[in-house]
PDB file of C-alpha atoms in Angstrom:
ATOM      1  CA  UNK A   5     233.348 151.951 268.070  1.00  0.00           C
ATOM      2  CA  UNK A   6     234.028 148.215 267.925  1.00  0.00           C
ATOM      3  CA  UNK A   7     232.304 146.204 270.620  1.00  0.00           C
ATOM      4  CA  UNK A   8     234.106 143.374 272.322  1.00  0.00           C
ATOM      5  CA  UNK A   9     233.288 140.005 270.769  1.00  0.00           C
ATOM      6  CA  UNK A  10     230.759 137.945 272.623  1.00  0.00           C
ATOM      7  CA  UNK A  11     232.100 135.016 274.613  1.00  0.00           C
ATOM      8  CA  UNK A  12     231.281 131.993 272.436  1.00  0.00           C
ATOM      9  CA  UNK A  13     228.729 129.527 273.716  1.00  0.00           C
ATOM     10  CA  UNK A  14     229.918 125.962 274.244  1.00  0.00           C
ATOM     11  CA  UNK A  15     229.883 124.173 270.912  1.00  0.00           C
ATOM     12  CA  UNK A  16     231.336 121.063 269.320  1.00  0.00           C
ATOM     13  CA  UNK A  17     231.157 119.875 265.719  1.00  0.00           C
ATOM     14  CA  UNK A  18     228.628 117.183 264.835  1.00  0.00           C
ATOM     15  CA  UNK A  19     229.347 113.464 264.681  1.00  0.00           C
ATOM     16  CA  UNK A  20     228.071 111.399 261.741  1.00  0.00           C
ATOM     17  CA  UNK A  21     225.984 113.920 259.761  1.00  0.00           C
ATOM     18  CA  UNK A  22     226.362 117.460 258.407  1.00  0.00           C
ATOM     19  CA  UNK A  23     224.627 119.926 260.707  1.00  0.00           C
ATOM     20  CA  UNK A  24     223.204 123.295 259.679  1.00  0.00           C
ATOM     21  CA  UNK A  25     224.376 125.692 262.401  1.00  0.00           C
ATOM     22  CA  UNK A  26     222.961 129.184 262.842  1.00  0.00           C
ATOM     23  CA  UNK A  27     225.731 131.752 262.546  1.00  0.00           C
ATOM     24  CA  UNK A  28     226.012 134.092 265.539  1.00  0.00           C
ATOM     25  CA  UNK A  29     225.343 132.264 268.783  1.00  0.00           C
ATOM     26  CA  UNK A  30     228.609 130.298 268.696  1.00  0.00           C
ATOM     27  CA  UNK A  31     230.658 132.168 266.097  1.00  0.00           C
ATOM     28  CA  UNK A  32     230.425 134.336 263.003  1.00  0.00           C
ATOM     29  CA  UNK A  33     231.918 133.214 259.685  1.00  0.00           C
ATOM     30  CA  UNK A  34     234.193 134.734 257.078  1.00  0.00           C
ATOM     31  CA  UNK A  35     233.843 133.098 253.631  1.00  0.00           C
ATOM     32  CA  UNK A  36     236.475 133.452 250.893  1.00  0.00           C
ATOM     33  CA  UNK A  37     237.420 131.685 247.669  1.00  0.00           C
ATOM     34  CA  UNK A  38     239.922 128.883 248.270  1.00  0.00           C
ATOM     35  CA  UNK A  39     242.706 130.376 246.135  1.00  0.00           C
ATOM     36  CA  UNK A  40     242.679 133.559 248.247  1.00  0.00           C
ATOM     37  CA  UNK A  41     242.120 131.570 251.424  1.00  0.00           C
ATOM     38  CA  UNK A  42     245.171 129.372 250.787  1.00  0.00           C
ATOM     39  CA  UNK A  43     247.383 132.468 250.525  1.00  0.00           C
ATOM     40  CA  UNK A  44     245.843 133.915 253.682  1.00  0.00           C
ATOM     41  CA  UNK A  45     246.459 130.653 255.564  1.00  0.00           C
ATOM     42  CA  UNK A  46     250.132 130.758 254.595  1.00  0.00           C
ATOM     43  CA  UNK A  47     250.333 134.300 256.009  1.00  0.00           C
ATOM     44  CA  UNK A  48     248.442 133.416 259.184  1.00  0.00           C
ATOM     45  CA  UNK A  49     250.576 130.332 259.851  1.00  0.00           C
ATOM     46  CA  UNK A  50     249.595 129.005 263.309  1.00  0.00           C
ATOM     47  CA  UNK A  51     247.296 131.965 264.032  1.00  0.00           C
ATOM     48  CA  UNK A  52     244.394 130.489 262.064  1.00  0.00           C
ATOM     49  CA  UNK A  53     241.566 128.859 263.923  1.00  0.00           C
ATOM     50  CA  UNK A  54     239.311 126.179 262.474  1.00  0.00           C
ATOM     51  CA  UNK A  55     238.478 126.371 258.767  1.00  0.00           C
ATOM     52  CA  UNK A  56     235.697 124.590 256.870  1.00  0.00           C
ATOM     53  CA  UNK A  57     236.147 124.010 253.117  1.00  0.00           C
ATOM     54  CA  UNK A  58     233.593 123.126 250.471  1.00  0.00           C
ATOM     55  CA  UNK A  59     234.146 123.007 246.698  1.00  0.00           C
ATOM     56  CA  UNK A  60     236.344 126.079 246.266  1.00  0.00           C
ATOM     57  CA  UNK A  61     235.255 128.068 249.330  1.00  0.00           C
ATOM     58  CA  UNK A  62     236.800 128.407 252.781  1.00  0.00           C
ATOM     59  CA  UNK A  63     234.939 129.377 255.946  1.00  0.00           C
ATOM     60  CA  UNK A  64     236.777 130.722 259.006  1.00  0.00           C
ATOM     61  CA  UNK A  65     235.075 130.717 262.392  1.00  0.00           C
ATOM     62  CA  UNK A  66     235.537 134.177 263.945  1.00  0.00           C
ATOM     63  CA  UNK A  67     234.300 135.546 267.289  1.00  0.00           C
ATOM     64  CA  UNK A  68     230.549 136.082 267.499  1.00  0.00           C
ATOM     65  CA  UNK A  69     229.647 139.710 266.843  1.00  0.00           C
ATOM     66  CA  UNK A  70     232.646 140.483 264.634  1.00  0.00           C
ATOM     67  CA  UNK A  71     230.891 140.082 261.253  1.00  0.00           C
ATOM     68  CA  UNK A  72     228.923 143.274 261.767  1.00  0.00           C
ATOM     69  CA  UNK A  73     232.153 145.302 261.764  1.00  0.00           C
ATOM     70  CA  UNK A  74     233.760 143.644 258.790  1.00  0.00           C
ATOM     71  CA  UNK A  75     234.596 146.051 255.976  1.00  0.00           C
ATOM     72  CA  UNK A  76     234.270 144.491 252.557  1.00  0.00           C
ATOM     73  CA  UNK A  77     237.534 143.636 250.820  1.00  0.00           C
ATOM     74  CA  UNK A  78     236.068 142.343 247.558  1.00  0.00           C
ATOM     75  CA  UNK A  79     232.707 141.003 246.455  1.00  0.00           C
ATOM     76  CA  UNK A  80     233.674 137.342 246.789  1.00  0.00           C
ATOM     77  CA  UNK A  81     234.729 137.689 250.460  1.00  0.00           C
ATOM     78  CA  UNK A  82     231.761 137.765 252.831  1.00  0.00           C
ATOM     79  CA  UNK A  83     231.304 138.133 256.576  1.00  0.00           C
ATOM     80  CA  UNK A  84     228.305 136.174 257.818  1.00  0.00           C
ATOM     81  CA  UNK A  85     226.831 136.774 261.241  1.00  0.00           C
ATOM     82  CA  UNK A  86     223.611 136.882 263.228  1.00  0.00           C
ATOM     83  CA  UNK A  87     224.169 140.560 263.957  1.00  0.00           C
ATOM     84  CA  UNK A  88     223.680 141.451 260.291  1.00  0.00           C
ATOM     85  CA  UNK A  89     220.301 141.924 258.618  1.00  0.00           C
ATOM     86  CA  UNK A  90     219.867 138.343 257.417  1.00  0.00           C
ATOM     87  CA  UNK A  91     219.868 135.085 259.365  1.00  0.00           C
ATOM     88  CA  UNK A  92     222.489 132.706 258.035  1.00  0.00           C
ATOM     89  CA  UNK A  93     223.198 129.022 258.519  1.00  0.00           C
ATOM     90  CA  UNK A  94     226.435 127.239 257.646  1.00  0.00           C
ATOM     91  CA  UNK A  95     226.789 123.548 256.918  1.00  0.00           C
ATOM     92  CA  UNK A  96     229.224 122.090 259.447  1.00  0.00           C
ATOM     93  CA  UNK A  97     230.836 118.751 258.647  1.00  0.00           C
ATOM     94  CA  UNK A  98     231.270 115.955 261.156  1.00  0.00           C
ATOM     95  CA  UNK A  99     234.456 116.180 263.180  1.00  0.00           C
ATOM     96  CA  UNK A 100     236.126 113.339 261.261  1.00  0.00           C
ATOM     97  CA  UNK A 101     235.505 114.726 257.751  1.00  0.00           C
ATOM     98  CA  UNK A 102     238.966 116.113 256.953  1.00  0.00           C
ATOM     99  CA  UNK A 103     239.244 115.500 253.205  1.00  0.00           C
ATOM    100  CA  UNK A 104     237.438 117.157 250.294  1.00  0.00           C
ATOM    101  CA  UNK A 105     236.409 118.367 247.844  1.00  0.00           C
ATOM    102  CA  UNK A 106     233.004 118.025 249.512  1.00  0.00           C
ATOM    103  CA  UNK A 107     232.285 119.767 252.799  1.00  0.00           C
ATOM    104  CA  UNK A 108     235.145 119.036 255.221  1.00  0.00           C
ATOM    105  CA  UNK A 109     237.397 120.506 257.904  1.00  0.00           C
ATOM    106  CA  UNK A 110     240.388 122.062 256.153  1.00  0.00           C
ATOM    107  CA  UNK A 111     241.748 122.873 259.615  1.00  0.00           C
ATOM    108  CA  UNK A 112     239.807 120.842 262.187  1.00  0.00           C
ATOM    109  CA  UNK A 113     238.356 122.478 265.256  1.00  0.00           C
ATOM    110  CA  UNK A 114     240.092 121.406 268.437  1.00  0.00           C
ATOM    111  CA  UNK A 115     241.152 122.542 271.901  1.00  0.00           C
ATOM    112  CA  UNK A 116     243.986 124.633 270.425  1.00  0.00           C
ATOM    113  CA  UNK A 117     242.171 125.631 267.193  1.00  0.00           C
ATOM    114  CA  UNK A 118     238.781 127.247 267.300  1.00  0.00           C
ATOM    115  CA  UNK A 119     238.221 130.935 266.457  1.00  0.00           C
ATOM    116  CA  UNK A 120     240.442 133.121 264.275  1.00  0.00           C
ATOM    117  CA  UNK A 121     241.101 136.734 265.263  1.00  0.00           C
ATOM    118  CA  UNK A 122     238.971 138.731 262.789  1.00  0.00           C
ATOM    119  CA  UNK A 123     241.409 141.651 262.450  1.00  0.00           C
ATOM    120  CA  UNK A 124     244.384 139.386 261.837  1.00  0.00           C
ATOM    121  CA  UNK A 125     242.369 137.401 259.296  1.00  0.00           C
ATOM    122  CA  UNK A 126     241.368 140.606 257.503  1.00  0.00           C
ATOM    123  CA  UNK A 127     245.018 141.648 257.254  1.00  0.00           C
ATOM    124  CA  UNK A 128     246.032 138.269 255.844  1.00  0.00           C
ATOM    125  CA  UNK A 129     243.195 138.308 253.303  1.00  0.00           C
ATOM    126  CA  UNK A 130     244.077 141.861 252.232  1.00  0.00           C
ATOM    127  CA  UNK A 131     247.691 140.759 251.646  1.00  0.00           C
ATOM    128  CA  UNK A 132     246.497 137.666 249.776  1.00  0.00           C
ATOM    129  CA  UNK A 133     244.302 139.824 247.536  1.00  0.00           C
ATOM    130  CA  UNK A 134     247.178 142.234 246.856  1.00  0.00           C
ATOM    131  CA  UNK A 135     249.401 139.304 245.849  1.00  0.00           C
ATOM    132  CA  UNK A 136     246.674 138.003 243.524  1.00  0.00           C
ATOM    133  CA  UNK A 137     246.290 141.415 241.871  1.00  0.00           C
ATOM    134  CA  UNK A 138     250.068 141.759 241.477  1.00  0.00           C
ATOM    135  CA  UNK A 139     250.230 138.303 239.919  1.00  0.00           C
ATOM    136  CA  UNK A 140     247.404 139.112 237.496  1.00  0.00           C
ATOM    137  CA  UNK A 141     249.003 142.379 236.343  1.00  0.00           C
ATOM    138  CA  UNK A 142     252.414 140.704 235.893  1.00  0.00           C
ATOM    139  CA  UNK A 143     250.971 138.205 233.375  1.00  0.00           C
TER     140      UNK A 143
END
């Protein structure tokens, strides 16, 4: 049985400095390699919420409580949440950091972009992985 996601607590990104934010109270996180994440973003189109990027990794903010139900797709894709065994923190860039490769907002958080639906994200990542595998076998 999948529980309803918790209503997120009020939260805004930091101003000026990177902030280490505990995963769970505000949102859970899904982390994927950038090459897979880019394909997933193309599939999600406007359905993606905010995304943090950092040197080859992408982090989606998903509803709090959803990480505990995430089924593993591949080893390099991880669901991080306070409802799992370990406590996790994620570095969150200041709101105006929108260019990389260092920690930055790939898709900035905003009134119309915050959390990504975890099930929809999983579907997009699964399709992105399938496309990667097809491309690798075609070579």
